[in-house]
PDB file of C-alpha atoms in Angstrom:
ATOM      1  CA  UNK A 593     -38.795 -58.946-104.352  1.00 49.00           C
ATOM      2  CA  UNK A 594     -40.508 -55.925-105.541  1.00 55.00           C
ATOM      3  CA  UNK A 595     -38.235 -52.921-105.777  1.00 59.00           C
ATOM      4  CA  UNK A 596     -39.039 -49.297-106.864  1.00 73.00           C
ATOM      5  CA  UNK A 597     -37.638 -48.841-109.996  1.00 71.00           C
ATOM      6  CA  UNK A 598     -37.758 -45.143-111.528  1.00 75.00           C
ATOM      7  CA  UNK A 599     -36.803 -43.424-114.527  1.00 77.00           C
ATOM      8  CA  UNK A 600     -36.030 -39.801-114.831  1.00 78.00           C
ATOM      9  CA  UNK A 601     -33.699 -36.974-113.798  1.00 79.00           C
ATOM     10  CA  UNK A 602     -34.675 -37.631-110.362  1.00 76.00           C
ATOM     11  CA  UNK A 603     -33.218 -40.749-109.919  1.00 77.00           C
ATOM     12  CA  UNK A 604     -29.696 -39.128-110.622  1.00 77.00           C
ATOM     13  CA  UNK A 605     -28.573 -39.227-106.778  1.00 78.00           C
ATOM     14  CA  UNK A 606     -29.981 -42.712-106.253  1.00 79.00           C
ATOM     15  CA  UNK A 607     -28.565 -46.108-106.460  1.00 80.00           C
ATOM     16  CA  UNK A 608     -28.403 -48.369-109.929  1.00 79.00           C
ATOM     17  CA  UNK A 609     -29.849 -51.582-109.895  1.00 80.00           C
ATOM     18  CA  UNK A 610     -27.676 -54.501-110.911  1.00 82.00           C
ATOM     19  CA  UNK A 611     -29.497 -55.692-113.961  1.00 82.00           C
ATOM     20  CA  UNK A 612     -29.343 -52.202-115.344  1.00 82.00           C
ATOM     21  CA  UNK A 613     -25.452 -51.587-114.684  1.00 85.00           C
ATOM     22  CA  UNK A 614     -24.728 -54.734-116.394  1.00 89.00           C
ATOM     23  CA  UNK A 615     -26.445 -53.565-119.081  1.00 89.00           C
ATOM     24  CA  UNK A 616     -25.175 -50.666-119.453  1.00 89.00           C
ATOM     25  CA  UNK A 617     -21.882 -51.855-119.232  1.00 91.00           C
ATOM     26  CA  UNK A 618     -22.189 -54.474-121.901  1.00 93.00           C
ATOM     27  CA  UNK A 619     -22.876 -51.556-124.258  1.00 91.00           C
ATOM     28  CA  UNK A 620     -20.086 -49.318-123.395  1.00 91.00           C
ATOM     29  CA  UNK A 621     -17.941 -52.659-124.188  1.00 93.00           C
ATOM     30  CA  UNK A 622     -19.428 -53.066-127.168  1.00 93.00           C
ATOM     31  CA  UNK A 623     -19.226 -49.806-128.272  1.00 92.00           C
ATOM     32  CA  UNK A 624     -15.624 -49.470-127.609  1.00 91.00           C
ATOM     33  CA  UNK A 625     -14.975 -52.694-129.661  1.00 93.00           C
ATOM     34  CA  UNK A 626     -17.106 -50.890-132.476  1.00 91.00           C
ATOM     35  CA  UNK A 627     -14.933 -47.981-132.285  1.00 90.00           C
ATOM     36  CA  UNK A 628     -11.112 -49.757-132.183  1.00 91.00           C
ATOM     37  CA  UNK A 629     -12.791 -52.272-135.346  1.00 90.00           C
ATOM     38  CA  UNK A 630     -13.727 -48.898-137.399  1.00 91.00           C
ATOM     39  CA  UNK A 631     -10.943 -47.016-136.811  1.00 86.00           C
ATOM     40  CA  UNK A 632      -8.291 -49.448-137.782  1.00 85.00           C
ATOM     41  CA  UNK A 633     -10.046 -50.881-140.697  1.00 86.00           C
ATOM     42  CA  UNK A 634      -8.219 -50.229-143.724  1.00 87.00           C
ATOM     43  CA  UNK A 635     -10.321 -50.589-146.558  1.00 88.00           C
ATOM     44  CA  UNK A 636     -13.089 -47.696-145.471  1.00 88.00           C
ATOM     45  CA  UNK A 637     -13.436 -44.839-146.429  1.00 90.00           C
ATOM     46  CA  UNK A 638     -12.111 -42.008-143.960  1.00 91.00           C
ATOM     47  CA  UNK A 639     -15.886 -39.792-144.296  1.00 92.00           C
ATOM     48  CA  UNK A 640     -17.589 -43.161-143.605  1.00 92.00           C
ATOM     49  CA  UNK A 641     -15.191 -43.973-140.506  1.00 93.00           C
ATOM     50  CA  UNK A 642     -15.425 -40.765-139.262  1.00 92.00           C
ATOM     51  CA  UNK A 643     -19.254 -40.887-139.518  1.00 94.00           C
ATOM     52  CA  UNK A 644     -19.624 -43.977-137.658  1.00 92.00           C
ATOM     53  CA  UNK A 645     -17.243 -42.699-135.312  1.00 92.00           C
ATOM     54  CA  UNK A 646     -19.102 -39.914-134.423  1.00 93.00           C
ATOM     55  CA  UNK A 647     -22.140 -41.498-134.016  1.00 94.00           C
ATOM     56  CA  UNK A 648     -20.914 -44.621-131.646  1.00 92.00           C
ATOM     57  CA  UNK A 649     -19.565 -41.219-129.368  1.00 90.00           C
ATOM     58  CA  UNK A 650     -22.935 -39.757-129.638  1.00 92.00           C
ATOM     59  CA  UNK A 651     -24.641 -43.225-128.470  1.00 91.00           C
ATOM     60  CA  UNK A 652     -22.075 -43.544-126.041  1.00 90.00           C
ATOM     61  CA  UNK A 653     -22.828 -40.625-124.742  1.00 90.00           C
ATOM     62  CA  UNK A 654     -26.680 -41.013-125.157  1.00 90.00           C
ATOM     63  CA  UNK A 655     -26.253 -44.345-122.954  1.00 88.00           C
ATOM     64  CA  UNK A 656     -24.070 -43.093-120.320  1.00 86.00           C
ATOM     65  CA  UNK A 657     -26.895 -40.134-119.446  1.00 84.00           C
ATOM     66  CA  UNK A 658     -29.510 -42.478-119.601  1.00 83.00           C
ATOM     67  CA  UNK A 659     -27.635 -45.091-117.076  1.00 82.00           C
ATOM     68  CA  UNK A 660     -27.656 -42.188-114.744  1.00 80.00           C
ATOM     69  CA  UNK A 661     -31.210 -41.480-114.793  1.00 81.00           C
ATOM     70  CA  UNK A 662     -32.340 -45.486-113.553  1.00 78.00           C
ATOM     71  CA  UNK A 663     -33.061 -45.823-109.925  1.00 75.00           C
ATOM     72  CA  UNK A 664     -34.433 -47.893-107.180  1.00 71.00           C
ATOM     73  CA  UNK A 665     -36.149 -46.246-104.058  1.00 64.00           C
ATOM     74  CA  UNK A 666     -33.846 -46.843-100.800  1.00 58.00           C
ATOM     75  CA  UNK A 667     -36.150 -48.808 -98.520  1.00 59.00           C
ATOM     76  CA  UNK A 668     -33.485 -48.230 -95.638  1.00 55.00           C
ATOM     77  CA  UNK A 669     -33.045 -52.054 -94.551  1.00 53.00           C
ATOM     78  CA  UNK A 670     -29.374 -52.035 -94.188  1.00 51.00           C
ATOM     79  CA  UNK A 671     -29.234 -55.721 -93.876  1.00 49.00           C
ATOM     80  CA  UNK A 672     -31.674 -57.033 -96.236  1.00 51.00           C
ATOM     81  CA  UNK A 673     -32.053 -60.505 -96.988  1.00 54.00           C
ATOM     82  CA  UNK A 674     -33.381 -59.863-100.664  1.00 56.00           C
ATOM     83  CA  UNK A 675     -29.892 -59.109-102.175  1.00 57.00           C
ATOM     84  CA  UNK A 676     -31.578 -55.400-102.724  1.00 56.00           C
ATOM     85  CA  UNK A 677     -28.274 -54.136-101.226  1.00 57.00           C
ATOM     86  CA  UNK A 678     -26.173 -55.734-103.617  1.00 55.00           C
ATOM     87  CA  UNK A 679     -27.711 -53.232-106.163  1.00 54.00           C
ATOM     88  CA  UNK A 680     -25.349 -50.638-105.958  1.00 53.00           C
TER      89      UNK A 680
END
């Protein structure tokens, strides 16, 4: 199956493919783990957590934007045998 897969701030309005959602996904989780662990750990220092804090937000955030800017090209085959459907 060969899909269009783009990159960019044009791809904002158009579907996610699967592989990248999951991806995406498995980071936020991650990161979210990352930032309960630091913030109840109670031998850190409270600079340190609150560095570490801020920067799992600002990759958070970094992710999130860039999960909106993957996209496939619709090819307009509502009932496509390929699975391409299941992509969104």
């Amino acid at each position: 199956m060969k899909t269009n897969f783009q990159f960019g701030i044009s791809q904002i309005n158009k579907p996610t493919p699967l592989w990248a959602k999951y991806t995406f996904r498995i980071v936020f989780l991650l990161l979210s783990v990352a930032i309960f662990m630091v913030s109840d750990y109670p031998g850190m220092n409270e600079g340190v957590k609150l560095l570490l804090l801020k920067w799992f937000s600002g990759i958070n955030m970094l992710v999130w934007g860039l999960s909106k800017m993957v996209g496939v090209e619709e090819n307009g085959n509502a009932d496509d045998a390929t699975g391409y459907n299941n992509n969104r």
